[in-house]
PDB file of C-alpha atoms in Angstrom:
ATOM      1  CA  UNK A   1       0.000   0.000   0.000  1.00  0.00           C
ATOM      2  CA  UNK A   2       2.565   2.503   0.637  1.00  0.00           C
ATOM      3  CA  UNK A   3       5.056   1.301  -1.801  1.00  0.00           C
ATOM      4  CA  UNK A   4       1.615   2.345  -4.238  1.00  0.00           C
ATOM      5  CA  UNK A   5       1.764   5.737  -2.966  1.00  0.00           C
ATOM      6  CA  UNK A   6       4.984   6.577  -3.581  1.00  0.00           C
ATOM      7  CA  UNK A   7       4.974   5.390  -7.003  1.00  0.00           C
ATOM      8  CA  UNK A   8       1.802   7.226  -7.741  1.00  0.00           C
ATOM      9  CA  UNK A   9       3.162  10.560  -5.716  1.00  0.00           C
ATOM     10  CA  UNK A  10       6.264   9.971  -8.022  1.00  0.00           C
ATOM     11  CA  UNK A  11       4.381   9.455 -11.283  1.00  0.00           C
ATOM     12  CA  UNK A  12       2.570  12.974 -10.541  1.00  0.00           C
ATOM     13  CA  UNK A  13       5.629  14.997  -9.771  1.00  0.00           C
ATOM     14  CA  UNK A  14       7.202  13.234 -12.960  1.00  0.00           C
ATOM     15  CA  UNK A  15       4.432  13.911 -15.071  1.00  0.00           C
ATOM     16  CA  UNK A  16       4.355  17.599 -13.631  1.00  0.00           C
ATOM     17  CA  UNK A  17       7.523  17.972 -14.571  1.00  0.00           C
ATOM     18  CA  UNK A  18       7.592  17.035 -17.760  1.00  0.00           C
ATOM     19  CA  UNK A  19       4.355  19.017 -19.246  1.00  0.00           C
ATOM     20  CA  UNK A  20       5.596  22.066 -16.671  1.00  0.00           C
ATOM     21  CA  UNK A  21       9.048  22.550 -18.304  1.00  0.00           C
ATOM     22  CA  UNK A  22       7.417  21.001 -21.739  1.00  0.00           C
ATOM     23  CA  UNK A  23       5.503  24.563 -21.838  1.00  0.00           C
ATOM     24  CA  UNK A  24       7.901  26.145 -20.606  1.00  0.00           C
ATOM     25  CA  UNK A  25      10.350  25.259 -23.599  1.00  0.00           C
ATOM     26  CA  UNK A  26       7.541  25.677 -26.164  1.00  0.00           C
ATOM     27  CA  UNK A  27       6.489  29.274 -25.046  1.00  0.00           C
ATOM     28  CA  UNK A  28      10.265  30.602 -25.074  1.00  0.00           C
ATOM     29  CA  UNK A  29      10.953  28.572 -28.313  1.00  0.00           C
ATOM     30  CA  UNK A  30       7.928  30.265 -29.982  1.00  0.00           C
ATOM     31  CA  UNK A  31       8.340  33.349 -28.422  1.00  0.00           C
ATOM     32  CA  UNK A  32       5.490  34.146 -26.683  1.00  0.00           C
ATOM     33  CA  UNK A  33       4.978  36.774 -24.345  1.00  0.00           C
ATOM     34  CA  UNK A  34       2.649  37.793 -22.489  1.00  0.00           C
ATOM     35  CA  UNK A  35      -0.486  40.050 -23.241  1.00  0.00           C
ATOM     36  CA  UNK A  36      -0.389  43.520 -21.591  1.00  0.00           C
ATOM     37  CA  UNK A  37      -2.445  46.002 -22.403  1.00  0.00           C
ATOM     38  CA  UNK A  38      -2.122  48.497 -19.622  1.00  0.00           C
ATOM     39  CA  UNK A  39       1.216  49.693 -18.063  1.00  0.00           C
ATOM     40  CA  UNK A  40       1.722  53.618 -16.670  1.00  0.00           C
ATOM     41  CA  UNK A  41       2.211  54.574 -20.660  1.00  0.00           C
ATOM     42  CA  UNK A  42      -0.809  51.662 -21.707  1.00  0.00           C
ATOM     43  CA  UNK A  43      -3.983  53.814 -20.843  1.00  0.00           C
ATOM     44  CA  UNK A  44      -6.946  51.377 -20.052  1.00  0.00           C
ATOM     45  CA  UNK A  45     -10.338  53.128 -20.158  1.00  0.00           C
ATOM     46  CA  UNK A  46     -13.959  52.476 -21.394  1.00  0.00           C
ATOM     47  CA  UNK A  47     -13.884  51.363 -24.489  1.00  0.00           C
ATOM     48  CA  UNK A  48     -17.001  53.870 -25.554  1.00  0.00           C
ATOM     49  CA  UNK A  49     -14.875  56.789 -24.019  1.00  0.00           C
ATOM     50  CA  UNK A  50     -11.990  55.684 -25.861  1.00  0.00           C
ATOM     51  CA  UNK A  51     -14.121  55.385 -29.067  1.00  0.00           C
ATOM     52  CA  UNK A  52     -15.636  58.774 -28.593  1.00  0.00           C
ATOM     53  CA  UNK A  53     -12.724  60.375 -28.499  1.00  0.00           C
ATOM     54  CA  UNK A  54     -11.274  58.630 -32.015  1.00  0.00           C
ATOM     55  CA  UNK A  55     -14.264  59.589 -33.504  1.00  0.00           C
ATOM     56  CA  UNK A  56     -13.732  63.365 -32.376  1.00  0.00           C
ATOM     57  CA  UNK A  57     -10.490  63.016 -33.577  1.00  0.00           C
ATOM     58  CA  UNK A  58      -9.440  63.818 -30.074  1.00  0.00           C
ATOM     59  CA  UNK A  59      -4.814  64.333 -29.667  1.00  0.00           C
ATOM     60  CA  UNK A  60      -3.289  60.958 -28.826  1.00  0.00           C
ATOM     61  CA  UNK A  61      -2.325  57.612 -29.728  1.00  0.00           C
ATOM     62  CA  UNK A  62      -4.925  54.547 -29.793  1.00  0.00           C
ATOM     63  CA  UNK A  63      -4.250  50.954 -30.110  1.00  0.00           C
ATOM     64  CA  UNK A  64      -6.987  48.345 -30.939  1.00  0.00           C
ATOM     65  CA  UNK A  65      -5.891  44.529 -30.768  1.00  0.00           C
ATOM     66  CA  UNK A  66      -6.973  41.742 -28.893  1.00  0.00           C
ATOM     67  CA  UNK A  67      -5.191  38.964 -26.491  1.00  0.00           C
ATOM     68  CA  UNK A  68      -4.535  36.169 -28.876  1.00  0.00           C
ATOM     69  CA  UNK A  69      -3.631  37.928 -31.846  1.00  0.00           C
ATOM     70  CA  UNK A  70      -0.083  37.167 -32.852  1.00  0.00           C
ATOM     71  CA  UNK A  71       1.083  40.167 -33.932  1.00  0.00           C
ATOM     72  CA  UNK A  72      -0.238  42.482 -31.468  1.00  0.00           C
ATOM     73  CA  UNK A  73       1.195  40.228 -29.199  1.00  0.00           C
ATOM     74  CA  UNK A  74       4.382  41.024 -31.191  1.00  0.00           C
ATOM     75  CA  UNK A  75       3.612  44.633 -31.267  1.00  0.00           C
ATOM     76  CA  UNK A  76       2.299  45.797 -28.045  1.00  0.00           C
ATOM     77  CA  UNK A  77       5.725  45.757 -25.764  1.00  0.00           C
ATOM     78  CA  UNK A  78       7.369  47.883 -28.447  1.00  0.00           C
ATOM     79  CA  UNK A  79       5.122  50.093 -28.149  1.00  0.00           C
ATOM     80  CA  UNK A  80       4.601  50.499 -24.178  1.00  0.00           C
ATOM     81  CA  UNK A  81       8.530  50.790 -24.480  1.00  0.00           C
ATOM     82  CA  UNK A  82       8.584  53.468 -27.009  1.00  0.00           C
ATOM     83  CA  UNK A  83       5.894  55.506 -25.129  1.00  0.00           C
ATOM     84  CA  UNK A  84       7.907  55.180 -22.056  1.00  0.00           C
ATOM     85  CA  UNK A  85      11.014  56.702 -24.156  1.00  0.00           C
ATOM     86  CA  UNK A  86       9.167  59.186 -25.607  1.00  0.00           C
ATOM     87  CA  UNK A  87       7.183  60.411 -22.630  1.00  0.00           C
ATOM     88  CA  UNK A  88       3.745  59.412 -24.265  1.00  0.00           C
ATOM     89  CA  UNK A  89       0.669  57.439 -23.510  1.00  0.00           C
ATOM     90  CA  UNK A  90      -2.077  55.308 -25.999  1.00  0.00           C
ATOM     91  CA  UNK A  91      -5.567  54.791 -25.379  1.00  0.00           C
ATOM     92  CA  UNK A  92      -5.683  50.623 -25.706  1.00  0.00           C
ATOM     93  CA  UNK A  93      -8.796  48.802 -26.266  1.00  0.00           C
ATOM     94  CA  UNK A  94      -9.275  45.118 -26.334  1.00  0.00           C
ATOM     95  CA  UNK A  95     -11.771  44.852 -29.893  1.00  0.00           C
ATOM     96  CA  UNK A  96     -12.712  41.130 -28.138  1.00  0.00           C
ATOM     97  CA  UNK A  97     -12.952  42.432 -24.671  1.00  0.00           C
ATOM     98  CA  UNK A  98     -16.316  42.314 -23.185  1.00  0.00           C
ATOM     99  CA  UNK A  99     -16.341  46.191 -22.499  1.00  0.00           C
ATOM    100  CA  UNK A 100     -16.176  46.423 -25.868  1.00  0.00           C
ATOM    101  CA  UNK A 101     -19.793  46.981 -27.673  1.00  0.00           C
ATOM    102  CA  UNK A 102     -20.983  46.151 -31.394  1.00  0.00           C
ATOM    103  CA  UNK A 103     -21.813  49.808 -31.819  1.00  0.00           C
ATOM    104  CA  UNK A 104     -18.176  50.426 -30.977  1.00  0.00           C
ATOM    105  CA  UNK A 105     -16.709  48.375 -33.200  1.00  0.00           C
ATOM    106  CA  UNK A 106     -18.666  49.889 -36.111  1.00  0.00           C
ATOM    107  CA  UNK A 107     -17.701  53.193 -35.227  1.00  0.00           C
ATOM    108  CA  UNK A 108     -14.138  51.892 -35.473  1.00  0.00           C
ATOM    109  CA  UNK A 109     -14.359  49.981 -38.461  1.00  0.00           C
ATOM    110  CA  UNK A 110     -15.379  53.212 -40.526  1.00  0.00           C
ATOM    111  CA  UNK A 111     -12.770  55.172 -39.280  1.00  0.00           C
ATOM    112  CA  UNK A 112     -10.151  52.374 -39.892  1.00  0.00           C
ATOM    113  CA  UNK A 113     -12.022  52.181 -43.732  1.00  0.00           C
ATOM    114  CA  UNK A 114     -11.311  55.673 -44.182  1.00  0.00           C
ATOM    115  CA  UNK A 115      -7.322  55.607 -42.896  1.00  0.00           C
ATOM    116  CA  UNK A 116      -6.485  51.775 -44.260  1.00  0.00           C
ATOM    117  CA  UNK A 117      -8.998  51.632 -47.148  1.00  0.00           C
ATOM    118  CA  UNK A 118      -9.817  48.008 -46.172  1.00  0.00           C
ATOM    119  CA  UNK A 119     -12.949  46.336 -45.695  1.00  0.00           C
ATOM    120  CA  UNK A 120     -12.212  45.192 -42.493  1.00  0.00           C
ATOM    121  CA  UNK A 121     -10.928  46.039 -39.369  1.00  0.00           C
ATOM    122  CA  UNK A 122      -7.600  44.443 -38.657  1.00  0.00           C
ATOM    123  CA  UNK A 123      -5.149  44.587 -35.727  1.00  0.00           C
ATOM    124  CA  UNK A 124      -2.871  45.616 -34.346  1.00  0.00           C
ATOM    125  CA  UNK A 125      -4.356  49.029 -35.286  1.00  0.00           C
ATOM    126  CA  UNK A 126      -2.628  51.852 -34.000  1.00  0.00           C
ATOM    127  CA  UNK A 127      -3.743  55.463 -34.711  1.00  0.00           C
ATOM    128  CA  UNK A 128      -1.831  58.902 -33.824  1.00  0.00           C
ATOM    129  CA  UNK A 129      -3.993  62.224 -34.125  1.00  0.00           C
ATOM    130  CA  UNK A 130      -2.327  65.072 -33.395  1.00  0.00           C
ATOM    131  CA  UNK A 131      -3.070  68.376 -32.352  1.00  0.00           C
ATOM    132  CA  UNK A 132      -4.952  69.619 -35.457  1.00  0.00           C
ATOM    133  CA  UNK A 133      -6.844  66.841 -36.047  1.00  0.00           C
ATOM    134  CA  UNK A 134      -4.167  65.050 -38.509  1.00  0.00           C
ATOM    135  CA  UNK A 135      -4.629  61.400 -38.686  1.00  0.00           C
ATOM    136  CA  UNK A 136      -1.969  58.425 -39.121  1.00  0.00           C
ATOM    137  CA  UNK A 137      -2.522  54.751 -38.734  1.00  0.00           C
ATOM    138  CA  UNK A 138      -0.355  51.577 -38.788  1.00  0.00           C
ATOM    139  CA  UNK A 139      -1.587  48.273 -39.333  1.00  0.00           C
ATOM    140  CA  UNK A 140       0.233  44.905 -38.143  1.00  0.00           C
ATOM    141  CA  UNK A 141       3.719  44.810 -37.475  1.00  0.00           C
ATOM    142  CA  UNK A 142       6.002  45.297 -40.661  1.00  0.00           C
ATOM    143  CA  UNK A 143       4.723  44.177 -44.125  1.00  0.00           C
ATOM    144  CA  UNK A 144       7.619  41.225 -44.015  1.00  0.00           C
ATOM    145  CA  UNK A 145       6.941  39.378 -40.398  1.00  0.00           C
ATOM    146  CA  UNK A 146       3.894  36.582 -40.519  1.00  0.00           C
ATOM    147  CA  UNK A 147       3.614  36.464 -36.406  1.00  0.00           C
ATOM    148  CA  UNK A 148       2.052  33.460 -36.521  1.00  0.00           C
ATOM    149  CA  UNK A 149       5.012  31.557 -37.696  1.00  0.00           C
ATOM    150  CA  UNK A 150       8.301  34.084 -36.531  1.00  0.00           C
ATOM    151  CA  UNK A 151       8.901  36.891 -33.486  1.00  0.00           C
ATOM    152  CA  UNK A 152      10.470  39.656 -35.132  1.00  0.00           C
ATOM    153  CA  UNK A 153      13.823  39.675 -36.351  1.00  0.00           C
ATOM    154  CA  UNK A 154      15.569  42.837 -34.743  1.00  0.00           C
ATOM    155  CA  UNK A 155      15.683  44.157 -37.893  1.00  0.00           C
ATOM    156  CA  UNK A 156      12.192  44.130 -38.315  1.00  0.00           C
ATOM    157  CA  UNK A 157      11.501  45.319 -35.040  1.00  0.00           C
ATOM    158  CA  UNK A 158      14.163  48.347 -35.330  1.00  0.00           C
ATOM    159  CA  UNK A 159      11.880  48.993 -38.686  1.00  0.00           C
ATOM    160  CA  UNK A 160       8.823  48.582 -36.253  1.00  0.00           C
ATOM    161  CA  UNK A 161      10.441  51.231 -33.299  1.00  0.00           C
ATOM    162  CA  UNK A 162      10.759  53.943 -36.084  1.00  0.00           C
ATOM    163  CA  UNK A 163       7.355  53.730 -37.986  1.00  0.00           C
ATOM    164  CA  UNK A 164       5.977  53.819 -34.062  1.00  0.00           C
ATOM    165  CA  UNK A 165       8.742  56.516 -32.836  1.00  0.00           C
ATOM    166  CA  UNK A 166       7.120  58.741 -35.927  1.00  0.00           C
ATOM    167  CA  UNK A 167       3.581  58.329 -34.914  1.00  0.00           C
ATOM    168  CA  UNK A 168       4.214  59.046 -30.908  1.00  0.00           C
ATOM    169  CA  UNK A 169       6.086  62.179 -32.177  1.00  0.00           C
ATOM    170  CA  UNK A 170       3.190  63.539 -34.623  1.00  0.00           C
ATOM    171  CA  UNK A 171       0.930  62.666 -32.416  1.00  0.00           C
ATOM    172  CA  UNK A 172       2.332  65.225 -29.791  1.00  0.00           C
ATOM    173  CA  UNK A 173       2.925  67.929 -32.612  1.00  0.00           C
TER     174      UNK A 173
END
């Protein structure tokens, strides 16, 4: 009886061990980091407050994405770190979040038409109005990195730091 305790107290810790440092391997083989959204530079408010004030075209940078999107996965921490450097903050909204209403995403969708001329509304979507109501927008990553196969090269992400460096700046002009 107690030599079937062990072994069974054994074969948990064993199998613990293996599935516990089996995703720990995978995640730092693939890459993947974690999902966060709001830091001191990250600005987490209502979504609807957040969407009113795209649609008035209100200074600032926004960022609409969602948790289990690759590349805004990819694209987020670059961003919270070039905010920090730059002394700036974005608006974030999770699109999937439950905060985060149909009537919302409509009024999103239309503005990202008009900026992206696509049909749809894809993320990472970061927009930088500035003072007089100017508009930029970045979609994605860079055009050469699929995130759901690769993490950024460091060239890519250098290329990534200065498309993102540009919009923080014009979106403080």
């Amino acid at each position: 009886m107690k030599n079937k305790k062990m072994k069974l107290g054994l074969f948990i810790v064993l199998f613990a061990i293996i599935f516990g440092g089996g995703y720990i391997v995978t995640n730092k083989l693939n890459g993947t980091s974690a999902y966060v959204d709001e830091t001191a530079q990250l600005v987490k408010d209502n979504p609807a407050d957040v969407v009113s004030r795209l649609e008035a075209k209100e200074q600032g940078m926004y960022y609409f994405g969602f948790p289990t999107c690759p590349w805004c996965v990819e694209l987020l921490p670059v961003l919270d770190k070039e905010l920090q450097a730059d002394h700036g903050k974005a608006y974030t909204v999770d699109v999937r979040g439950k905060h985060y209403s149909d009537s919302d995403n409509a009024i999103v969708k239309k503005f990202s038409q008009t900026y992206t001329k696509e049909d749809k509304l894809y993320v990472p979507f970061v927009v930088a109005i500035n003072s007089s109501g100017d508009v930029k927008v970045h979609v994605g990553t860079v055009d050469d990195h699929d995130a759901t196969k690769d993490k950024m090269t460091k060239n890519q992400e250098k290329r990534l730091v200065k498309i993102l460096d540009k919009m923080i700046t014009f979106s403080q002009s």
